[in-house]
Short mmCIF file of C-alpha atoms in Angstrom, two decimals:
data_model
loop_
_atom_site.label_atom_id
_atom_site.label_comp_id
_atom_site.label_asym_id
_atom_site.label_seq_id
_atom_site.Cartn_x
_atom_site.Cartn_y
_atom_site.Cartn_z
CA MET J 953 -75.19 -63.67 0.49
CA PHE J 954 -74.54 -61.14 -2.31
CA GLU J 955 -78.23 -61.13 -3.29
CA ASP J 956 -79.18 -59.83 0.17
CA LEU J 957 -76.98 -56.72 0.08
CA PRO J 958 -78.86 -53.41 -0.32
CA THR J 959 -78.43 -51.79 -3.73
CA GLU J 960 -76.91 -48.64 -2.16
CA LEU J 961 -74.21 -50.72 -0.41
CA THR J 962 -73.46 -52.68 -3.57
CA GLU J 963 -73.02 -49.43 -5.54
CA LEU J 964 -70.73 -48.05 -2.82
CA ILE J 965 -68.53 -51.17 -2.92
CA LEU J 966 -68.28 -51.01 -6.71
CA MET J 967 -67.30 -47.32 -6.59
CA LYS J 968 -64.43 -48.11 -4.18
CA LEU J 969 -62.97 -50.80 -6.46
CA SER J 970 -60.82 -50.19 -9.52
CA MET J 971 -62.82 -50.27 -12.75
CA ARG J 972 -61.35 -53.61 -13.78
CA ASP J 973 -62.10 -55.27 -10.42
CA ALA J 974 -65.55 -53.71 -10.25
CA PHE J 975 -66.44 -55.09 -13.67
CA LYS J 976 -65.36 -58.58 -12.59
CA ALA J 977 -67.30 -58.28 -9.33
CA SER J 978 -70.47 -57.34 -11.21
CA THR J 979 -70.72 -60.92 -12.53
CA VAL J 980 -71.28 -62.29 -9.00
CA SER J 981 -75.07 -61.91 -8.98
CA LYS J 982 -78.00 -60.21 -10.68
CA ASN J 983 -78.08 -57.51 -7.99
CA TRP J 984 -74.42 -56.73 -8.64
CA ILE J 985 -74.98 -56.59 -12.40
CA GLN J 986 -77.89 -54.22 -11.86
CA ALA J 987 -75.84 -52.08 -9.48
CA TRP J 988 -72.96 -52.00 -11.96
CA ASN J 989 -75.23 -50.87 -14.78
CA SER J 990 -76.55 -48.01 -12.65
CA THR J 991 -73.43 -46.90 -10.74
CA PRO J 992 -73.17 -43.09 -10.98
CA LYS J 993 -69.36 -43.05 -11.09
CA LEU J 994 -67.15 -44.49 -13.83
CA VAL J 995 -63.33 -44.40 -13.85
CA LEU J 996 -61.47 -45.47 -17.00
CA ASP J 997 -57.67 -45.47 -16.62
CA ASP J 998 -55.43 -47.40 -19.00
CA GLU J 999 -52.59 -47.42 -16.43
CA ASN J 1000 -54.29 -50.49 -14.95
CA PHE J 1001 -53.82 -52.30 -18.28
CA MET J 1002 -50.27 -51.18 -19.07
CA ARG J 1003 -48.94 -53.19 -16.11
CA PHE J 1004 -50.23 -56.51 -17.40
CA ASP J 1005 -50.11 -56.58 -21.20
CA ASN J 1006 -48.06 -55.05 -24.01
CA ASN J 1007 -51.19 -54.93 -26.12
CA TYR J 1008 -52.86 -52.77 -23.50
CA GLU J 1009 -54.37 -50.24 -25.95
CA SER J 1010 -56.70 -52.66 -27.74
CA MET J 1011 -57.58 -54.33 -24.43
CA PHE J 1012 -58.41 -50.99 -22.84
CA ILE J 1013 -60.57 -49.90 -25.78
CA GLU J 1014 -62.47 -53.20 -25.72
CA PHE J 1015 -62.95 -52.97 -21.96
CA ALA J 1016 -64.19 -49.34 -22.11
CA GLU J 1017 -66.64 -50.18 -24.90
CA ARG J 1018 -68.09 -53.11 -22.93
CA VAL J 1019 -68.40 -51.03 -19.75
CA LEU J 1020 -70.18 -48.13 -21.40
CA SER J 1021 -72.46 -50.25 -23.60
CA SER J 1022 -73.85 -52.03 -20.53
CA HIS J 1023 -74.40 -48.85 -18.51
CA LYS J 1024 -78.03 -47.69 -18.43
CA SER J 1025 -78.27 -44.84 -15.89
CA PRO J 1026 -77.05 -41.22 -15.90
CA ILE J 1027 -73.36 -40.79 -15.07
CA LEU J 1028 -72.66 -38.19 -12.39
CA GLN J 1029 -68.88 -38.66 -12.14
CA PHE J 1030 -66.68 -39.62 -15.09
CA HIS J 1031 -62.89 -39.97 -14.94
CA LEU J 1032 -60.97 -40.79 -18.13
CA SER J 1033 -57.18 -41.05 -18.16
CA THR J 1034 -55.55 -42.49 -21.27
CA ARG J 1035 -52.64 -42.23 -23.68
CA ILE J 1036 -54.38 -43.77 -26.70
CA GLU J 1037 -54.45 -41.55 -29.82
CA ASN J 1038 -57.85 -42.63 -31.09
CA LYS J 1039 -59.74 -39.33 -30.86
CA MET J 1040 -62.96 -40.87 -32.17
CA LYS J 1041 -63.06 -43.35 -29.30
CA ILE J 1042 -62.34 -40.65 -26.72
CA ASN J 1043 -65.08 -38.45 -28.18
CA ARG J 1044 -67.51 -41.37 -28.13
CA TRP J 1045 -66.81 -42.11 -24.46
CA LEU J 1046 -67.19 -38.45 -23.51
CA PHE J 1047 -70.46 -38.12 -25.42
CA PHE J 1048 -71.75 -41.22 -23.65
CA SER J 1049 -70.94 -39.76 -20.21
CA MET J 1050 -72.74 -36.52 -21.15
CA ARG J 1051 -75.79 -38.01 -22.86
CA TYR J 1052 -78.21 -37.12 -20.03
CA ASN J 1053 -76.55 -33.75 -19.25
CA LYS J 1054 -76.46 -34.84 -15.60
CA ILE J 1055 -72.70 -35.08 -15.17
CA LYS J 1056 -71.40 -33.19 -12.13
CA GLU J 1057 -67.73 -34.17 -12.08
CA LEU J 1058 -65.45 -34.67 -15.09
CA HIS J 1059 -61.73 -35.54 -14.96
CA LEU J 1060 -60.16 -35.82 -18.40
CA GLU J 1061 -56.47 -36.56 -18.95
CA VAL J 1062 -55.24 -37.39 -22.46
CA ARG J 1063 -51.53 -38.14 -22.24
CA TYR J 1064 -50.43 -38.49 -25.87
CA ALA J 1065 -48.05 -35.94 -27.44
CA ARG J 1066 -50.53 -33.59 -29.15
CA LYS J 1067 -53.20 -31.68 -27.30
CA TYR J 1068 -56.64 -33.28 -27.44
CA LYS J 1069 -59.34 -30.74 -28.31
CA VAL J 1070 -62.22 -30.99 -25.88
CA PRO J 1071 -65.51 -31.33 -27.85
CA GLN J 1072 -68.01 -28.47 -27.80
CA ARG J 1073 -70.53 -30.85 -26.25
CA LEU J 1074 -68.84 -30.19 -22.89
CA PHE J 1075 -70.15 -26.63 -22.75
CA SER J 1076 -73.76 -27.81 -22.65
CA CYS J 1077 -73.20 -29.67 -19.35
CA HIS J 1078 -74.62 -26.98 -17.10
CA GLU J 1079 -74.71 -29.14 -13.96
CA LEU J 1080 -70.92 -29.49 -13.80
CA VAL J 1081 -69.53 -28.82 -10.32
CA HIS J 1082 -65.96 -30.15 -10.69
CA LEU J 1083 -63.94 -29.95 -13.92
CA LYS J 1084 -60.35 -31.18 -14.26
CA LEU J 1085 -58.60 -31.14 -17.66
CA VAL J 1086 -55.02 -32.32 -18.26
CA LYS J 1087 -53.12 -32.01 -21.57
CA CYS J 1088 -56.09 -30.77 -23.56
CA LYS J 1089 -57.04 -27.85 -25.77
CA LEU J 1090 -60.00 -25.87 -24.49
CA THR J 1091 -61.87 -23.50 -26.81
CA PRO J 1092 -65.17 -22.23 -25.38
CA PRO J 1093 -67.71 -21.06 -27.99
CA GLN J 1094 -68.16 -17.30 -28.34
CA ASP J 1095 -71.74 -17.44 -27.07
CA PHE J 1096 -70.83 -19.56 -24.03
CA LYS J 1097 -72.63 -18.29 -20.91
CA GLY J 1098 -70.61 -20.21 -18.35
CA PHE J 1099 -71.07 -23.20 -16.06
CA ASN J 1100 -73.58 -21.88 -13.54
CA MET J 1101 -72.83 -24.55 -10.91
CA LEU J 1102 -69.07 -24.99 -11.39
CA LYS J 1103 -67.16 -24.65 -8.10
CA ASN J 1104 -63.85 -26.37 -8.83
CA LEU J 1105 -61.75 -25.79 -11.97
CA HIS J 1106 -58.37 -27.49 -12.53
CA LEU J 1107 -56.46 -26.79 -15.76
CA GLU J 1108 -53.10 -28.53 -16.19
CA MET J 1109 -51.02 -28.27 -19.38
CA VAL J 1110 -54.16 -27.01 -21.10
CA LYS J 1111 -53.94 -24.81 -24.19
CA ILE J 1112 -56.23 -21.82 -23.79
CA THR J 1113 -55.84 -18.14 -24.71
CA ASP J 1114 -55.87 -15.18 -22.32
CA SER J 1115 -59.23 -13.92 -23.56
CA GLU J 1116 -60.80 -17.39 -23.40
CA LEU J 1117 -59.61 -17.89 -19.84
CA LYS J 1118 -60.80 -14.44 -18.80
CA ASN J 1119 -64.27 -15.05 -20.25
CA LEU J 1120 -64.42 -18.51 -18.66
CA LEU J 1121 -63.60 -17.15 -15.20
CA SER J 1122 -66.01 -14.23 -15.44
CA SER J 1123 -68.90 -16.41 -16.66
CA CYS J 1124 -68.53 -19.14 -13.99
CA THR J 1125 -69.92 -17.11 -11.12
CA GLN J 1126 -69.86 -19.86 -8.45
CA LEU J 1127 -66.15 -20.74 -8.70
CA GLU J 1128 -64.52 -21.39 -5.32
CA GLU J 1129 -61.37 -23.40 -6.15
CA LEU J 1130 -58.95 -22.67 -9.01
CA ALA J 1131 -55.82 -24.58 -10.03
CA PHE J 1132 -53.65 -23.52 -12.97
CA ILE J 1133 -50.71 -25.88 -13.52
CA ASP J 1134 -48.19 -25.28 -16.33
CA LEU J 1135 -50.16 -23.02 -18.68
CA PRO J 1136 -47.35 -21.52 -20.83
CA TRP J 1137 -49.82 -19.86 -23.22
CA ILE J 1138 -51.23 -17.66 -20.48
CA THR J 1139 -49.79 -14.17 -19.84
CA GLU J 1140 -52.42 -12.82 -17.46
CA ILE J 1141 -54.52 -14.20 -14.62
CA ASP J 1142 -57.30 -12.04 -13.20
CA ILE J 1143 -59.53 -13.27 -10.36
CA ARG J 1144 -60.70 -9.90 -9.05
CA ASN J 1145 -64.36 -10.36 -10.01
CA THR J 1146 -64.74 -13.94 -8.79
CA LYS J 1147 -65.70 -15.69 -5.54
CA VAL J 1148 -62.58 -17.86 -5.53
CA ARG J 1149 -61.58 -19.01 -2.04
CA GLN J 1150 -58.67 -21.30 -2.93
CA LEU J 1151 -56.05 -20.53 -5.61
CA ASN J 1152 -53.19 -22.72 -6.84
CA ILE J 1153 -50.84 -21.44 -9.57
CA VAL J 1154 -47.82 -23.57 -10.52
CA GLY J 1155 -45.63 -23.12 -13.59
CA SER J 1156 -42.79 -21.37 -15.39
CA TYR J 1157 -44.07 -17.85 -15.78
CA SER J 1158 -41.85 -14.94 -16.83
CA TYR J 1159 -43.84 -11.96 -18.17
CA GLU J 1160 -47.25 -12.58 -16.64
CA ARG J 1161 -49.46 -10.10 -14.89
CA PHE J 1162 -51.40 -11.31 -11.86
CA GLN J 1163 -54.51 -9.46 -10.73
CA LEU J 1164 -55.18 -11.37 -7.53
CA GLU J 1165 -56.92 -8.89 -5.26
CA ASN J 1166 -59.96 -10.76 -3.98
CA GLN J 1167 -61.48 -10.54 -0.51
CA SER J 1168 -63.04 -14.02 -0.84
CA LEU J 1169 -59.61 -15.64 -1.10
CA ILE J 1170 -58.49 -17.56 2.02
CA SER J 1171 -55.78 -19.84 0.57
CA ALA J 1172 -53.17 -19.17 -2.15
CA THR J 1173 -50.25 -21.24 -3.45
CA LEU J 1174 -48.02 -19.51 -6.01
CA ILE J 1175 -45.08 -21.58 -7.28
CA ASN J 1176 -42.73 -20.44 -10.05
CA LYS J 1177 -40.31 -23.14 -11.20
CA PHE J 1178 -37.56 -20.98 -12.72
CA TYR J 1179 -37.11 -17.95 -10.44
CA HIS J 1180 -38.77 -15.47 -12.82
CA ASP J 1181 -40.31 -12.17 -11.85
CA VAL J 1182 -44.05 -11.57 -12.24
CA HIS J 1183 -45.70 -8.18 -12.55
CA ASP J 1184 -48.30 -7.33 -9.93
CA LEU J 1185 -47.61 -10.37 -7.77
CA HIS J 1186 -47.87 -8.00 -4.81
CA THR J 1187 -51.65 -7.86 -5.39
CA ILE J 1188 -51.88 -11.11 -3.41
CA PHE J 1189 -51.15 -9.05 -0.29
CA PHE J 1190 -54.32 -7.02 -0.84
CA CYS J 1191 -56.36 -10.13 0.07
CA LYS J 1192 -57.03 -9.23 3.69
CA ASN J 1193 -58.89 -12.46 4.51
CA LEU J 1194 -56.05 -14.71 3.37
CA VAL J 1195 -55.27 -17.44 5.95
CA HIS J 1196 -52.83 -19.69 4.06
CA LEU J 1197 -50.09 -18.33 1.77
CA GLU J 1198 -47.32 -20.22 -0.03
CA ILE J 1199 -44.93 -18.42 -2.41
CA SER J 1200 -42.03 -20.22 -4.08
CA GLY J 1201 -39.50 -19.32 -6.77
CA TYR J 1202 -40.46 -15.71 -7.48
CA LYS J 1203 -37.58 -13.30 -7.97
CA ASP J 1204 -37.18 -9.93 -6.25
CA LEU J 1205 -40.24 -10.36 -4.05
CA VAL J 1206 -40.73 -7.58 -1.49
CA LEU J 1207 -43.09 -8.21 1.41
CA PRO J 1208 -45.26 -5.17 2.19
CA SER J 1209 -46.81 -4.52 5.57
CA LEU J 1210 -48.99 -7.50 6.53
CA ARG J 1211 -50.50 -5.91 9.62
CA ASP J 1212 -54.10 -6.04 8.35
CA MET J 1213 -53.97 -9.66 7.15
CA LYS J 1214 -55.29 -12.77 8.92
CA LEU J 1215 -52.46 -15.11 7.95
CA GLU J 1216 -52.12 -18.30 10.00
CA THR J 1217 -49.82 -20.32 7.70
CA VAL J 1218 -46.95 -18.89 5.62
CA LYS J 1219 -44.46 -20.84 3.49
CA LEU J 1220 -41.72 -18.97 1.59
CA SER J 1221 -39.10 -20.56 -0.66
CA LEU J 1222 -37.36 -17.73 -2.50
CA PRO J 1223 -34.01 -16.91 -4.10
CA THR J 1224 -33.62 -13.72 -2.04
CA LEU J 1225 -35.53 -11.69 0.50
CA PRO J 1226 -34.79 -8.14 1.75
CA PRO J 1227 -33.40 -7.74 5.30
CA ASP J 1228 -35.89 -7.70 8.18
CA SER J 1229 -38.64 -9.22 6.00
CA ILE J 1230 -39.03 -12.34 8.16
CA THR J 1231 -38.81 -10.39 11.41
CA ASN J 1232 -41.48 -7.93 10.22
CA LEU J 1233 -43.72 -10.73 8.92
CA VAL J 1234 -43.77 -12.47 12.31
CA SER J 1235 -44.26 -9.28 14.29
CA GLU J 1236 -47.15 -8.07 12.10
CA CYS J 1237 -49.08 -11.35 11.73
CA HIS J 1238 -50.52 -11.79 15.20
CA GLN J 1239 -52.50 -14.94 14.25
CA LEU J 1240 -49.55 -16.72 12.63
CA LYS J 1241 -49.36 -20.38 13.70
CA LYS J 1242 -47.06 -21.97 11.11
CA LEU J 1243 -43.99 -20.48 9.39
CA ASP J 1244 -41.72 -22.23 6.86
CA VAL J 1245 -38.86 -20.17 5.37
CA MET J 1246 -36.10 -21.15 2.93
CA ILE J 1247 -33.94 -18.49 1.22
CA HIS J 1248 -31.68 -20.03 -1.44
CA TYR J 1249 -29.24 -17.12 -1.94
CA PRO J 1250 -29.57 -15.28 1.36
CA ASP J 1251 -28.11 -12.01 2.51
CA TYR J 1252 -27.38 -13.38 5.97
CA GLN J 1253 -29.05 -11.22 8.53
CA GLU J 1254 -30.25 -11.07 12.09
CA ILE J 1255 -33.70 -12.60 12.42
CA GLN J 1256 -36.00 -12.11 15.38
CA ILE J 1257 -38.89 -14.54 15.60
CA VAL J 1258 -40.95 -13.33 18.53
CA SER J 1259 -44.51 -14.61 18.60
CA THR J 1260 -47.05 -15.71 21.19
CA SER J 1261 -49.13 -17.58 18.57
CA LEU J 1262 -46.51 -19.48 16.51
CA GLN J 1263 -46.79 -23.28 16.95
CA SER J 1264 -44.73 -24.64 14.04
CA LEU J 1265 -41.44 -23.24 12.69
CA LYS J 1266 -39.14 -24.38 9.91
CA ILE J 1267 -36.23 -22.12 9.02
CA GLY J 1268 -33.32 -22.81 6.69
CA ARG J 1269 -29.91 -21.24 6.15
CA CYS J 1270 -30.74 -17.55 6.10
CA TYR J 1271 -29.55 -15.94 9.32
CA SER J 1272 -26.39 -14.74 11.00
CA HIS J 1273 -28.06 -14.44 14.39
CA LEU J 1274 -31.35 -16.10 15.33
CA HIS J 1275 -33.34 -14.64 18.19
CA LEU J 1276 -36.16 -17.05 19.02
CA ALA J 1277 -38.93 -16.40 21.54
CA CYS J 1278 -42.03 -18.49 20.81
CA PRO J 1279 -43.55 -19.86 24.04
CA GLN J 1280 -46.29 -21.83 22.20
CA LEU J 1281 -43.91 -23.62 19.81
CA ILE J 1282 -44.79 -27.33 19.40
CA ASP J 1283 -42.90 -28.34 16.25
CA ALA J 1284 -39.56 -26.85 15.12
CA SER J 1285 -37.09 -27.59 12.33
CA ILE J 1286 -33.91 -25.47 12.48
CA TYR J 1287 -30.88 -25.38 10.19
CA ILE J 1288 -27.69 -24.95 12.25
CA ASP J 1289 -24.40 -24.44 10.42
CA THR J 1290 -21.62 -22.10 11.55
CA ASP J 1291 -19.04 -23.56 9.20
CA LEU J 1292 -19.63 -21.08 6.36
CA TYR J 1293 -18.20 -17.66 5.63
CA TYR J 1294 -21.10 -15.68 7.02
CA TRP J 1295 -20.20 -16.51 10.61
CA ASP J 1296 -17.60 -13.71 10.34
CA SER J 1297 -14.85 -14.00 12.92
CA VAL J 1298 -15.76 -17.42 14.36
CA SER J 1299 -14.51 -19.26 11.29
CA ARG J 1300 -11.11 -19.85 12.86
CA TYR J 1301 -12.81 -21.65 15.76
CA SER J 1302 -15.07 -23.77 13.56
CA ARG J 1303 -13.13 -27.02 14.00
CA LEU J 1304 -11.05 -27.23 17.17
CA ARG J 1305 -8.54 -30.02 17.54
CA LYS J 1306 -8.97 -32.44 20.45
CA GLU J 1307 -6.04 -30.94 22.33
CA GLN J 1308 -7.53 -27.46 22.10
CA GLN J 1309 -9.67 -26.24 24.97
CA LEU J 1310 -12.72 -24.03 24.56
CA SER J 1311 -12.28 -21.13 26.96
CA LEU J 1312 -15.19 -19.50 28.75
CA LYS J 1313 -14.59 -16.33 26.77
CA GLU J 1314 -14.92 -18.18 23.46
CA LEU J 1315 -18.01 -20.02 24.68
CA GLU J 1316 -19.60 -16.75 25.75
CA TYR J 1317 -18.90 -15.29 22.30
CA ARG J 1318 -20.40 -18.30 20.57
CA GLN J 1319 -23.52 -18.07 22.71
CA THR J 1320 -24.27 -14.61 21.29
CA LYS J 1321 -24.91 -16.16 17.86
CA VAL J 1322 -28.23 -17.67 18.92
CA THR J 1323 -30.70 -16.41 21.51
CA LEU J 1324 -33.19 -18.89 22.94
CA PRO J 1325 -35.93 -18.45 25.53
CA VAL J 1326 -35.55 -19.75 29.07
CA ALA J 1327 -37.57 -22.83 28.11
CA PHE J 1328 -39.70 -24.34 25.34
CA ASN J 1329 -42.57 -25.47 27.54
CA HIS J 1330 -44.66 -26.90 24.68
CA LEU J 1331 -42.02 -28.12 22.21
CA GLU J 1332 -42.70 -31.80 21.42
CA LYS J 1333 -40.98 -32.37 18.07
CA LEU J 1334 -37.56 -30.99 17.14
CA SER J 1335 -35.60 -31.47 13.92
CA LEU J 1336 -32.06 -30.07 13.70
CA GLU J 1337 -29.69 -30.01 10.77
CA VAL J 1338 -26.31 -29.96 12.49
CA SER J 1339 -22.71 -29.74 11.30
CA PHE J 1340 -21.04 -32.32 13.55
CA GLY J 1341 -17.44 -31.58 14.42
CA ASN J 1342 -18.37 -27.90 14.68
CA LEU J 1343 -18.39 -27.01 18.35
CA MET J 1344 -20.65 -24.02 17.83
CA CYS J 1345 -23.33 -26.13 16.13
CA GLU J 1346 -23.12 -28.81 18.81
CA TYR J 1347 -23.47 -26.20 21.53
CA ILE J 1348 -26.62 -24.76 19.93
CA ALA J 1349 -28.09 -28.25 19.52
CA PHE J 1350 -27.48 -28.97 23.22
CA SER J 1351 -29.08 -25.62 24.11
CA PHE J 1352 -32.27 -26.49 22.22
CA ILE J 1353 -32.60 -29.89 23.84
CA GLN J 1354 -31.89 -28.66 27.36
CA LYS J 1355 -34.68 -26.10 27.09
CA ALA J 1356 -37.31 -28.49 25.63
CA HIS J 1357 -38.82 -30.17 28.69
CA ARG J 1358 -41.65 -31.96 26.82
CA LEU J 1359 -39.62 -33.16 23.85
CA HIS J 1360 -40.61 -36.66 22.67
CA THR J 1361 -39.42 -36.66 19.02
CA LEU J 1362 -35.89 -35.65 18.03
CA GLU J 1363 -34.53 -35.80 14.46
CA ILE J 1364 -30.93 -34.91 13.61
CA GLU J 1365 -29.81 -34.60 10.00
CA ARG J 1366 -26.54 -34.07 8.16
CA ASP J 1367 -23.88 -36.73 8.56
CA LEU J 1368 -20.53 -34.96 8.94
CA GLY J 1369 -17.87 -36.55 11.08
CA GLY J 1370 -19.22 -40.02 11.84
CA ASN J 1371 -17.32 -40.61 15.11
CA ARG J 1372 -18.13 -37.14 16.36
CA LYS J 1373 -21.78 -37.61 15.45
CA ARG J 1374 -21.98 -40.88 17.38
CA GLN J 1375 -20.43 -39.20 20.42
CA ILE J 1376 -22.91 -36.34 20.25
CA LEU J 1377 -25.88 -38.66 19.78
CA ARG J 1378 -24.81 -40.64 22.83
CA LYS J 1379 -24.59 -37.41 24.82
CA LEU J 1380 -28.01 -36.31 23.57
CA ALA J 1381 -29.46 -39.69 24.53
CA ASP J 1382 -27.90 -39.36 27.99
CA ILE J 1383 -29.37 -35.89 28.39
CA ILE J 1384 -32.85 -37.04 27.36
CA ASN J 1385 -32.66 -40.06 29.68
CA LEU J 1386 -31.45 -37.80 32.49
CA LYS J 1387 -34.33 -35.41 31.87
CA HIS J 1388 -36.81 -38.31 32.07
CA LYS J 1389 -35.19 -39.51 35.33
CA ILE J 1390 -35.34 -36.00 36.79
CA SER J 1391 -38.99 -35.75 35.77
CA ASP J 1392 -39.73 -39.12 37.42
CA LEU J 1393 -37.87 -38.08 40.58
CA ARG J 1394 -39.73 -34.78 40.63
CA GLY J 1395 -43.02 -36.67 40.39
CA GLN J 1396 -42.02 -39.04 43.20
CA LEU J 1397 -40.95 -36.11 45.36
CA ILE J 1398 -44.24 -34.30 44.77
CA ARG J 1399 -46.20 -37.45 45.68
CA GLN J 1400 -44.13 -37.92 48.85
CA VAL J 1401 -44.64 -34.28 49.83
CA LYS J 1402 -48.39 -34.63 49.29
CA LEU J 1403 -48.51 -37.82 51.37
CA GLY J 1404 -46.43 -36.20 54.09
CA TYR J 1405 -48.65 -33.15 54.06
CA ALA J 1406 -51.78 -35.30 54.32
CA SER J 1407 -50.23 -37.26 57.21
CA LEU J 1408 -49.23 -34.03 58.93
CA CYS J 1409 -52.72 -32.61 58.52
CA GLU J 1410 -54.24 -35.77 59.99
CA SER J 1411 -51.84 -35.66 62.96
CA CYS J 1412 -52.61 -31.99 63.58
CA SER J 1413 -56.34 -32.66 63.39
CA GLN J 1414 -56.08 -35.43 65.99
CA GLN J 1415 -54.09 -33.19 68.36
CA LEU J 1416 -56.59 -30.36 67.96
CA TYR J 1417 -59.45 -32.77 68.61
CA ARG J 1418 -57.84 -34.09 71.80
CA GLN J 1419 -57.10 -30.54 72.96
CA HIS J 1420 -60.72 -29.60 72.31
CA GLN J 1421 -61.92 -32.52 74.43
CA LEU J 1422 -59.57 -31.54 77.28
CA ASP J 1423 -60.74 -27.93 77.12
CA GLY J 1424 -64.32 -29.12 77.13
#
C-alpha cells in the first residue's frame, strides 16, 4: 500500500508529522525512505525529546546527526530550536542546511543563556524569503549587500546594533513583514525607506526614536510593556493607508486628527488618554469596523460612539457617560460599573436595601448615565461586565438586552452578590425566552394574515367573476 503512494503525497505526509515521527515513518518502505531523504523541510526541536528522557541532549544530537547525514536533496525550509550549548554542532547543522544555497525559510532559536552568534555563512543565502532568529547575536559583514528576496524578518531577543539594523533594513529592499520582539539594544527604528506592509514591535522601550512614516504600511502593532514614552511615536499616524492599528502601554500618547486615514481596526490599551480622544477617533474614521479600548488610569469622561460602520466594540472602564449609536453593531463587550467614585452623586444610591423603593425620579436620573439607540437591529453577541447588587448596572444591562432583537449569545462577567446575580440571570433568561415567544407569535400572526389575505383575494376574485358573468 505504501509503495503505491505518489512521491509528492509521501513528502507532504512527512512534512506534516513531527520530525521524530517522520523519521520512524520513513522506515516503512523504500519510497518513504527516498521521500524522507529528499523532503525539502526539516524541523529539529529538542522539546520533543525533553518530555521523554532526562538524557535528552545526547539523544537529540544523535538524532539530528542521523537525520542530516541521510538527507541528500537541497533544504528549502529549516527550523532549529534547541537549548544545547554545543556551538560546533549547531554550526554544523546550519552549514548543512545552507550547503546548496537554496534555503528559503530559516527559523533559528537557541535557548541557552548566552547569545549564539549566527555564522557569517548565513549572509550568502541570497534566496532567503523568511528569516526568524530568537536569542541570537546578529552581526552582518560590512560589505553585506542585503537579502534580495527577503520578505519576512522576525528578530526576537536578538543582539544587534542600531547601525547594523539600519543597514539591514535598507539593504533588504523586498521586505514586507517586520517583527521586532524584545530588542533592548536598539534605540532607533526607521522604516521610512522600506516597502514594509506589516509591522510588529513589542518590548520595553524607554528612550527610542521611531521613524515609522511609510505609505506601504497597512498593519501596525506597537506594544510597550512598561508604560514608557517613545519619541516620534506619532509618526505612525502619518501612514495614511494604515488599516489595522494596535497601540499598548505607551505613556502620554496624544491622538492627532485621523480624518485622512483608512483605519478599519483599532485597539488601544493605554495608561491615560486625553478627553474626547475616543469620540474624535470614531467620528473621523468613517471606515472603522472594530474598536477595542482599555484605559488603565482614566480621566472619566463622556464618550460618544456614533458610527454607521462599526461592527465590533469593546470598551472598558473609561467613561462617565456613554452615548452609543451604532446601527451596524454585531459584537459588543461593555464594562458597566457605577459603584466607583466617578459616578458623582449617584454613589449614595449604589446599593439600595430591599425595603427601599426606586422612585421614577431616581430611575430617570440613572437613565441619563447611558444613552442607547432605539434598537440594536444587528447585535448578535453581547458581553457585559456587571456589578450585581448595583441597581444602576442592572438597569443598563436590561436596557441592552431589551434593545437587541437578534441576540443569540450573551456573556455576563463579574460575580458580585451571588443571590442577586442568580435573580438577575433568571430575569434575563425570562426576557430572552419572552422575546423568542413574541418573535414566534409575530411570525404566526404574519402567516395567518397572509393566509387570510390570500383567502380574501380568492373570494373577491370569485365574486368579481360571477358578477362579470351576470353582466355579460
